[in-house]
Tab-separated table of C-alpha atoms and ligand atoms in Angstrom:
chain	number	residue	atom	x	y	z
A	139	MET	CA	-0.122	0.167	-0.129
A	140	SER	CA	1.154	3.504	-0.727
A	141	SER	CA	1.253	6.102	2.118
A	142	LYS	CA	-1.310	8.167	0.876
A	143	LYS	CA	-4.294	9.008	2.953
A	144	ILE	CA	-7.358	6.673	2.319
A	145	VAL	CA	-10.851	8.125	1.366
A	146	LEU	CA	-14.107	6.166	1.527
A	147	THR	CA	-17.359	7.223	1.106
A	148	GLY	CA	-20.708	5.300	-0.702
A	149	ASP	CA	-23.908	6.109	-1.856
A	150	ARG	CA	-27.138	3.939	-1.317
A	151	PRO	CA	-28.161	2.735	-4.493
A	152	THR	CA	-31.912	3.843	-4.352
A	153	GLY	CA	-31.986	5.782	-7.702
A	154	HIS	CA	-29.940	7.885	-10.067
A	155	LEU	CA	-27.711	10.584	-8.818
A	156	HIS	CA	-28.618	14.166	-9.152
A	157	LEU	CA	-27.214	17.735	-8.892
A	158	GLY	CA	-27.446	17.820	-5.001
A	159	HIS	CA	-25.077	14.609	-5.185
A	160	TYR	CA	-22.750	16.155	-7.799
A	161	VAL	CA	-22.342	19.540	-5.955
A	162	GLY	CA	-22.115	18.071	-2.717
A	163	SER	CA	-19.878	15.427	-3.347
A	164	LEU	CA	-19.188	13.837	-6.947
A	165	LYS	CA	-17.345	16.900	-7.966
A	166	ASN	CA	-15.298	16.944	-5.097
A	167	ARG	CA	-14.313	13.014	-5.278
A	168	VAL	CA	-13.076	13.875	-8.739
A	169	LEU	CA	-10.451	16.113	-6.915
A	170	LEU	CA	-9.833	13.787	-4.169
A	171	GLN	CA	-8.941	10.726	-6.739
A	172	ASP	CA	-5.713	12.515	-7.575
A	173	LYS	CA	-4.494	12.824	-4.140
A	174	TYR	CA	-5.587	10.086	-2.197
A	175	ASP	CA	-6.215	6.380	-2.177
A	176	CYS	CA	-9.942	6.323	-2.740
A	177	PHE	CA	-12.426	3.797	-2.022
A	178	PHE	CA	-16.136	4.518	-3.363
A	179	MET	CA	-18.796	1.971	-2.441
A	180	ILE	CA	-22.212	1.305	-3.964
A	181	ALA	CA	-23.840	0.540	-0.446
A	182	ASP	CA	-26.637	-1.868	-1.703
A	183	THR	CA	-26.709	-3.695	1.823
A	184	GLN	CA	-27.457	-0.534	3.503
A	185	ALA	CA	-29.941	0.520	0.981
A	186	LEU	CA	-31.679	-2.582	1.967
A	187	SER	CA	-32.158	-1.558	5.551
A	188	ASP	CA	-35.137	0.600	4.358
A	189	ASN	CA	-35.822	-1.134	1.515
A	190	PHE	CA	-35.718	-5.054	2.303
A	191	ASP	CA	-39.227	-5.476	0.587
A	192	ASN	CA	-38.183	-4.136	-2.483
A	193	PRO	CA	-34.745	-5.322	-3.278
A	194	GLN	CA	-35.007	-5.164	-6.783
A	195	LYS	CA	-35.092	-1.137	-6.488
A	196	VAL	CA	-31.754	-1.434	-4.861
A	197	VAL	CA	-30.507	-4.248	-7.491
A	198	CYS	CA	-31.612	-2.213	-10.662
A	199	ASN	CA	-29.816	1.000	-9.505
A	200	ILE	CA	-26.373	-0.637	-8.793
A	201	GLU	CA	-25.352	0.015	-12.272
A	202	GLU	CA	-26.891	3.193	-12.821
A	203	VAL	CA	-24.764	4.833	-9.608
A	204	CYS	CA	-21.554	3.477	-11.130
A	205	LYS	CA	-22.496	5.085	-14.755
A	206	ASP	CA	-23.314	8.344	-12.869
A	207	TYR	CA	-19.866	8.087	-10.839
A	208	LEU	CA	-18.122	7.453	-14.447
A	209	ALA	CA	-19.848	10.106	-16.053
A	210	ALA	CA	-19.104	12.798	-13.476
A	211	GLY	CA	-15.665	12.218	-13.672
A	212	ILE	CA	-14.682	9.288	-11.367
A	213	ASP	CA	-11.651	7.426	-12.659
A	214	PRO	CA	-11.715	3.588	-12.233
A	215	CYS	CA	-8.061	3.685	-12.955
A	216	LYS	CA	-7.459	6.119	-10.194
A	217	CYS	CA	-9.910	4.500	-7.610
A	218	VAL	CA	-11.678	1.630	-6.495
A	219	ILE	CA	-15.279	1.506	-7.236
A	220	PHE	CA	-17.044	-1.459	-5.590
A	221	VAL	CA	-20.639	-2.992	-4.510
A	222	GLN	CA	-20.946	-3.501	-0.512
A	223	SER	CA	-22.836	-6.643	-0.322
A	224	LEU	CA	-19.628	-8.241	-2.387
A	225	ILE	CA	-17.486	-7.847	0.581
A	226	PRO	CA	-18.624	-10.377	3.168
A	227	GLU	CA	-15.799	-9.090	5.546
A	228	LEU	CA	-17.619	-5.963	6.295
A	229	PHE	CA	-20.464	-8.224	7.881
A	230	GLU	CA	-18.365	-10.200	10.090
A	231	LEU	CA	-16.774	-6.552	11.393
A	232	THR	CA	-20.189	-5.481	11.721
A	233	ILE	CA	-21.003	-8.191	14.238
A	234	TYR	CA	-17.872	-7.746	16.396
A	235	TYR	CA	-18.545	-4.135	16.376
A	236	MET	CA	-22.166	-4.200	17.443
A	237	ASN	CA	-20.883	-5.554	20.851
A	238	LEU	CA	-19.169	-2.056	21.231
A	239	ILE	CA	-22.005	0.224	21.145
A	240	SER	CA	-25.263	0.400	23.078
A	241	VAL	CA	-28.688	0.103	21.673
A	242	ALA	CA	-29.817	3.508	23.610
A	243	ARG	CA	-26.596	5.128	21.782
A	244	LEU	CA	-27.995	3.890	18.310
A	245	GLU	CA	-31.624	5.075	19.293
A	246	ARG	CA	-30.136	8.660	20.271
A	247	ASN	CA	-28.339	8.812	17.053
A	248	PRO	CA	-29.283	12.069	15.468
A	249	THR	CA	-29.214	10.648	11.811
A	250	VAL	CA	-30.995	7.666	12.905
A	251	LYS	CA	-33.680	9.593	14.654
A	252	SER	CA	-34.244	11.927	11.711
A	253	GLU	CA	-34.492	9.050	9.438
A	254	LEU	CA	-36.782	7.121	11.193
A	255	GLN	CA	-39.181	10.056	11.387
A	256	GLN	CA	-39.310	10.115	7.707
A	257	LYS	CA	-39.734	6.174	7.152
A	258	ALA	CA	-42.838	4.153	7.524
A	259	PHE	CA	-41.755	1.770	10.316
A	260	SER	CA	-41.302	4.347	12.691
A	261	ASN	CA	-43.243	2.084	15.250
A	262	ALA	CA	-41.413	-0.966	14.530
A	263	ILE	CA	-37.801	-0.192	13.621
A	264	THR	CA	-35.941	-3.126	12.091
A	265	ALA	CA	-32.693	-4.368	14.124
A	266	GLY	CA	-31.015	-4.019	10.664
A	267	PHE	CA	-32.188	-0.252	10.444
A	268	LEU	CA	-31.074	0.705	13.923
A	269	CYS	CA	-27.630	-1.233	13.385
A	270	TYR	CA	-26.983	0.605	9.866
A	271	PRO	CA	-24.855	2.762	11.266
A	272	VAL	CA	-22.628	-0.081	13.099
A	273	SER	CA	-22.247	-1.330	9.643
A	274	GLN	CA	-21.353	2.115	8.198
A	275	ALA	CA	-18.249	1.849	10.751
A	276	ALA	CA	-17.494	-1.391	9.451
A	277	ASP	CA	-17.270	0.197	5.628
A	278	ILE	CA	-15.046	2.967	7.127
A	279	THR	CA	-12.600	1.087	9.198
A	280	ALA	CA	-12.174	-1.949	7.072
A	281	PHE	CA	-10.317	0.219	4.338
A	282	LYS	CA	-8.874	2.715	7.254
A	283	ALA	CA	-9.924	5.232	5.864
A	284	SER	CA	-9.047	8.654	7.398
A	285	LEU	CA	-11.113	10.777	5.497
A	286	VAL	CA	-14.884	10.315	4.773
A	287	PRO	CA	-16.606	12.695	2.277
A	288	VAL	CA	-20.245	13.301	3.228
A	289	GLY	CA	-22.925	15.537	3.607
A	290	GLU	CA	-23.532	17.112	6.970
A	291	ASP	CA	-26.272	14.901	7.943
A	292	GLN	CA	-23.848	11.927	7.939
A	293	LEU	CA	-21.513	13.787	10.748
A	294	PRO	CA	-23.121	11.584	13.641
A	295	LEU	CA	-22.535	8.616	11.966
A	296	ILE	CA	-18.745	9.503	11.397
A	297	GLU	CA	-18.797	10.200	15.241
A	298	ALA	CA	-20.387	6.746	16.312
A	299	SER	CA	-17.855	4.903	14.039
A	300	ASN	CA	-15.031	6.887	15.820
A	301	GLU	CA	-16.389	5.832	19.011
A	302	ILE	CA	-16.488	2.282	18.237
A	303	VAL	CA	-12.828	2.744	16.793
A	304	ARG	CA	-11.634	3.988	20.002
A	305	ARG	CA	-13.369	1.284	22.223
A	306	PHE	CA	-12.317	-1.294	20.124
A	307	ASN	CA	-8.514	0.081	20.161
A	308	ARG	CA	-8.937	0.175	23.941
A	309	ILE	CA	-10.831	-2.748	24.785
A	310	TYR	CA	-8.345	-4.996	22.544
A	311	ASP	CA	-5.397	-3.144	23.303
A	312	SER	CA	-4.762	-2.424	19.640
A	313	ASN	CA	-4.090	0.454	17.081
A	314	VAL	CA	-5.449	-1.609	14.020
A	315	LEU	CA	-8.516	0.661	13.643
A	316	VAL	CA	-8.303	4.293	12.440
A	317	GLU	CA	-10.467	6.975	13.463
A	318	SER	CA	-11.892	9.197	10.667
A	319	GLN	CA	-12.892	12.571	9.833
A	320	ALA	CA	-15.584	13.923	7.599
A	321	ILE	CA	-14.928	16.221	4.504
A	322	LEU	CA	-17.571	18.497	3.984
A	323	GLY	CA	-18.531	19.731	0.374
A	324	LYS	CA	-18.797	23.075	-0.469
A	325	THR	CA	-22.578	23.219	-1.041
A	326	GLN	CA	-24.175	21.371	1.535
A	327	ARG	CA	-28.045	21.010	0.797
A	328	LEU	CA	-29.252	21.747	-2.724
A	329	ILE	CA	-32.782	22.773	-2.241
A	330	GLY	CA	-35.169	20.700	-4.358
A	331	ILE	CA	-36.783	22.392	-7.300
A	332	ASP	CA	-39.991	22.887	-5.501
A	333	GLY	CA	-38.266	25.142	-2.610
A	334	LYS	CA	-39.754	22.876	-0.072
A	335	ALA	CA	-36.695	20.731	0.918
A	336	LYS	CA	-33.419	19.133	-0.252
A	337	ALA	CA	-33.124	18.065	-3.627
A	338	CYS	CA	-34.018	14.120	-3.015
A	339	LYS	CA	-34.555	11.155	-5.089
A	340	SER	CA	-37.684	10.124	-3.185
A	341	LEU	CA	-39.345	13.577	-3.356
A	342	GLY	CA	-39.294	13.957	-7.046
A	343	ASN	CA	-37.930	17.604	-6.675
A	344	ALA	CA	-34.339	17.017	-8.096
A	345	ILE	CA	-32.731	17.292	-11.332
A	346	PHE	CA	-31.024	13.960	-12.504
A	347	LEU	CA	-27.399	13.829	-14.108
A	348	SER	CA	-29.355	11.560	-16.448
A	349	ASP	CA	-32.173	13.727	-17.296
A	350	SER	CA	-32.552	14.830	-21.006
A	351	SER	CA	-32.068	18.478	-21.868
A	352	ASP	CA	-35.696	18.884	-22.130
A	353	VAL	CA	-36.443	17.469	-18.798
A	354	VAL	CA	-34.037	19.921	-17.375
A	355	GLU	CA	-35.324	22.931	-19.160
A	356	GLN	CA	-38.857	21.696	-18.001
A	357	LYS	CA	-37.715	21.455	-14.280
A	358	ILE	CA	-36.103	24.711	-14.402
A	359	ARG	CA	-39.267	26.087	-15.801
A	360	LYS	CA	-41.403	24.845	-12.954
A	361	MET	CA	-39.088	26.039	-10.402
A	362	TYR	CA	-40.179	27.840	-7.189
A	363	THR	CA	-39.146	31.620	-7.339
A	364	ASP	CA	-40.586	34.435	-5.448
A	365	PRO	CA	-44.582	34.103	-5.811
A	366	GLU	CA	-44.881	37.642	-5.227
A	367	HIS	CA	-42.592	38.719	-7.807
A	368	ILE	CA	-45.347	39.069	-10.401
A	369	LYS	CA	-44.268	41.962	-12.656
A	370	VAL	CA	-40.904	42.232	-13.829
A	371	SER	CA	-40.886	45.893	-12.588
A	372	SER	CA	-41.492	44.823	-8.744
A	373	PRO	CA	-38.973	44.187	-6.409
A	374	GLY	CA	-38.061	40.445	-6.185
A	375	LYS	CA	-36.886	37.951	-3.057
A	376	ILE	CA	-33.716	36.210	-3.330
A	377	GLU	CA	-33.911	33.989	0.071
A	378	GLY	CA	-36.028	31.061	-0.715
A	379	ASN	CA	-35.723	31.562	-4.556
A	380	VAL	CA	-34.615	28.332	-5.725
A	381	VAL	CA	-33.161	29.840	-9.022
A	382	PHE	CA	-30.948	31.780	-7.304
A	383	SER	CA	-29.822	28.786	-4.891
A	384	TYR	CA	-29.028	26.947	-7.887
A	385	LEU	CA	-27.075	29.778	-9.435
A	386	ASP	CA	-25.097	30.204	-6.430
A	387	ALA	CA	-24.149	26.614	-6.705
A	388	PHE	CA	-23.649	26.140	-10.312
A	389	PHE	CA	-22.955	29.814	-11.833
A	390	GLU	CA	-19.186	30.339	-11.915
A	391	ASP	CA	-19.309	34.161	-12.283
A	392	LYS	CA	-19.732	35.221	-8.802
A	393	GLU	CA	-19.506	38.995	-9.476
A	394	GLU	CA	-22.195	38.825	-12.288
A	395	LEU	CA	-24.559	36.864	-9.796
A	396	GLU	CA	-23.986	39.481	-7.155
A	397	SER	CA	-25.302	42.201	-9.818
A	398	LEU	CA	-27.971	40.133	-10.987
A	399	LYS	CA	-29.275	39.582	-7.459
A	400	LYS	CA	-29.172	43.349	-6.663
A	401	LYS	CA	-31.130	44.254	-9.836
A	402	TYR	CA	-33.734	41.384	-9.002
A	403	ARG	CA	-33.916	42.873	-5.460
A	404	GLN	CA	-34.329	46.254	-6.899
A	405	GLY	CA	-37.145	45.076	-9.596
A	406	GLY	CA	-36.659	45.023	-13.196
A	407	LEU	CA	-35.325	41.831	-13.823
A	408	GLY	CA	-37.919	38.889	-14.685
A	409	ASP	CA	-37.780	35.100	-13.771
A	410	SER	CA	-37.621	34.031	-17.349
A	411	VAL	CA	-34.353	35.745	-17.797
A	412	LEU	CA	-33.013	34.312	-14.744
A	413	LYS	CA	-34.110	30.870	-15.709
A	414	SER	CA	-32.808	30.950	-18.777
A	415	LEU	CA	-29.485	31.789	-17.750
A	416	LEU	CA	-29.864	28.772	-15.135
A	417	ASN	CA	-30.598	26.635	-17.927
A	418	ASP	CA	-27.685	27.431	-20.045
A	419	THR	CA	-25.625	27.073	-16.906
A	420	LEU	CA	-27.097	23.402	-16.192
A	421	GLN	CA	-27.057	22.500	-19.740
A	422	ASN	CA	-23.200	23.498	-20.084
A	423	LEU	CA	-22.854	21.064	-17.155
A	424	LEU	CA	-25.033	18.206	-17.970
A	425	ASN	CA	-24.443	18.019	-21.518
A	426	PRO	CA	-21.109	16.411	-21.303
A	427	ILE	CA	-21.826	14.371	-18.506
A	428	ARG	CA	-25.121	12.811	-20.026
A	429	GLU	CA	-23.234	12.224	-23.383
A	430	LYS	CA	-20.599	10.345	-21.361
A	431	ARG	CA	-23.220	8.332	-19.523
A	432	GLU	CA	-24.636	7.285	-22.581
A	433	SER	CA	-21.626	6.160	-24.317
A	434	ILE	CA	-20.569	3.697	-21.285
A	435	ASP	CA	-21.932	0.091	-21.912
A	436	LYS	CA	-23.032	-2.175	-19.532
A	437	SER	CA	-20.300	-4.693	-19.683
A	438	PHE	CA	-17.798	-1.997	-18.773
A	439	VAL	CA	-19.752	-1.169	-15.810
A	440	LYS	CA	-19.727	-4.746	-15.033
A	441	ASP	CA	-16.327	-4.871	-15.285
A	442	ILE	CA	-15.264	-2.023	-13.567
A	443	LEU	CA	-17.626	-3.426	-10.241
A	444	SER	CA	-16.072	-6.714	-10.627
A	445	SER	CA	-12.451	-5.785	-10.314
A	446	GLY	CA	-13.397	-2.822	-7.849
A	447	SER	CA	-14.938	-5.322	-5.384
A	448	LYS	CA	-11.999	-7.940	-5.838
A	449	LYS	CA	-9.371	-5.242	-4.725
A	450	ALA	CA	-11.513	-3.983	-1.924
A	451	GLY	CA	-12.274	-7.285	-0.784
A	452	GLU	CA	-8.505	-7.780	-0.312
A	453	VAL	CA	-7.931	-4.823	1.630
A	454	ALA	CA	-10.883	-5.601	3.860
A	455	LYS	CA	-9.735	-9.479	4.349
A	456	GLU	CA	-6.451	-7.952	5.400
A	457	THR	CA	-8.316	-5.626	7.965
A	458	LEU	CA	-10.469	-8.522	9.306
A	459	ARG	CA	-7.176	-10.572	9.935
A	460	GLU	CA	-5.656	-7.822	12.051
A	461	VAL	CA	-8.942	-7.462	13.823
A	462	ARG	CA	-9.688	-11.062	14.798
A	463	SER	CA	-5.929	-11.205	15.822
A	464	ALA	CA	-6.228	-8.239	18.030
A	465	MET	CA	-8.926	-9.915	19.454
A	466	GLY	CA	-7.501	-13.267	19.965
A	467	LEU	CA	-9.188	-14.980	17.205
A	468	ASN	CA	-6.178	-16.256	15.368
A	469	TYR	CA	-7.075	-19.728	16.131
A	470	GLY	CA	-4.592	-21.173	13.672
A	471	TYR	CA	-6.718	-23.422	11.779
A	472	VAL	CA	-9.478	-23.018	9.348
B	1403	LIG	N1	-25.099	6.523	4.629
B	1403	LIG	C1	-24.486	7.037	3.251
B	1403	LIG	C2	-25.686	7.653	2.417
B	1403	LIG	O1	-26.819	7.621	2.828
B	1403	LIG	C3	-23.909	5.679	2.312
B	1403	LIG	C4	-22.828	5.273	3.148
B	1403	LIG	C5	-22.677	3.835	3.446
B	1403	LIG	C6	-21.301	5.782	3.488
B	1403	LIG	N2	-21.584	3.707	4.153
B	1403	LIG	C7	-21.088	4.677	4.212
B	1403	LIG	C8	-21.019	6.862	3.449
B	1403	LIG	C9	-19.399	4.926	4.625
B	1403	LIG	C10	-19.713	7.170	4.175
B	1403	LIG	C11	-18.900	6.000	4.484
B	1403	LIG	O2	-25.474	8.085	1.699
């Protein structure tokens, strides 16, 4: 192994990736892959924790997410892209780590708590869902990742992982496991096109990397602006105005953007002008991504996932060997 720091992050394959993923994480990963040893995981097992009754939804999105990665510029020659469920070592680690955290601690985890509020099974939490933070600790530590690029909603999970790491190292008197640190993207939460919540696969309010240019245009046309800005000449509001949120995230010329904001506030700048500027900006970004996506064939994706999962498996196997040895489970026979 090289002496570069190790990066690991993942996505649940429950749908195609959208602009929120791009600006919050994918764009950053493209830079990280040049500097660090990067592992990008398609977290199918974690996705099953709240989609166990519809595994097909997860299965059919694995290759789609991989295509989104490649189209966004993640380069399989520079990093390892793999599928979580193909690495059984992760699940053995999960079982050992489950002894190192209390149920109360998991129930109090803010990420788990807020997800539970959105899910149907809030009255009958499954053990699988409650324990997914433990499995996420296994994902991170199996690769000895010290850097984890995530959205800020994931911070409590990294904290839980570090707690497990400290307990493990203390109880088994080892230094096998490595603590990790989150890397937060520049734009934390891209708002949905309806202006109501964060852009999200399940809410249908996101612009996907795979959307056709017509669909992108339609979505921009429907974007929530300032409902009281009826006449071009009247003053408009920037706060809560989705078009401006997207321009903030994607329009490079910040000076020009400031002067547009000023003009909008004063009155005299129409929504349609802004929407057309946003449309140009997003089409310029998305056209090459979509073209690249369409040129990727299925067998290439399968090869990437297959060789990536093999490599990831070797690394996880070595960590598991060290973990078992630290715990005294090195029996010397199979
Ligand atoms: N929880 C992450 C998400 O919902 C996905 C994920 C799984 C992950 N394992 C991880 C992220 C390990 C970072 C590190 O998007």
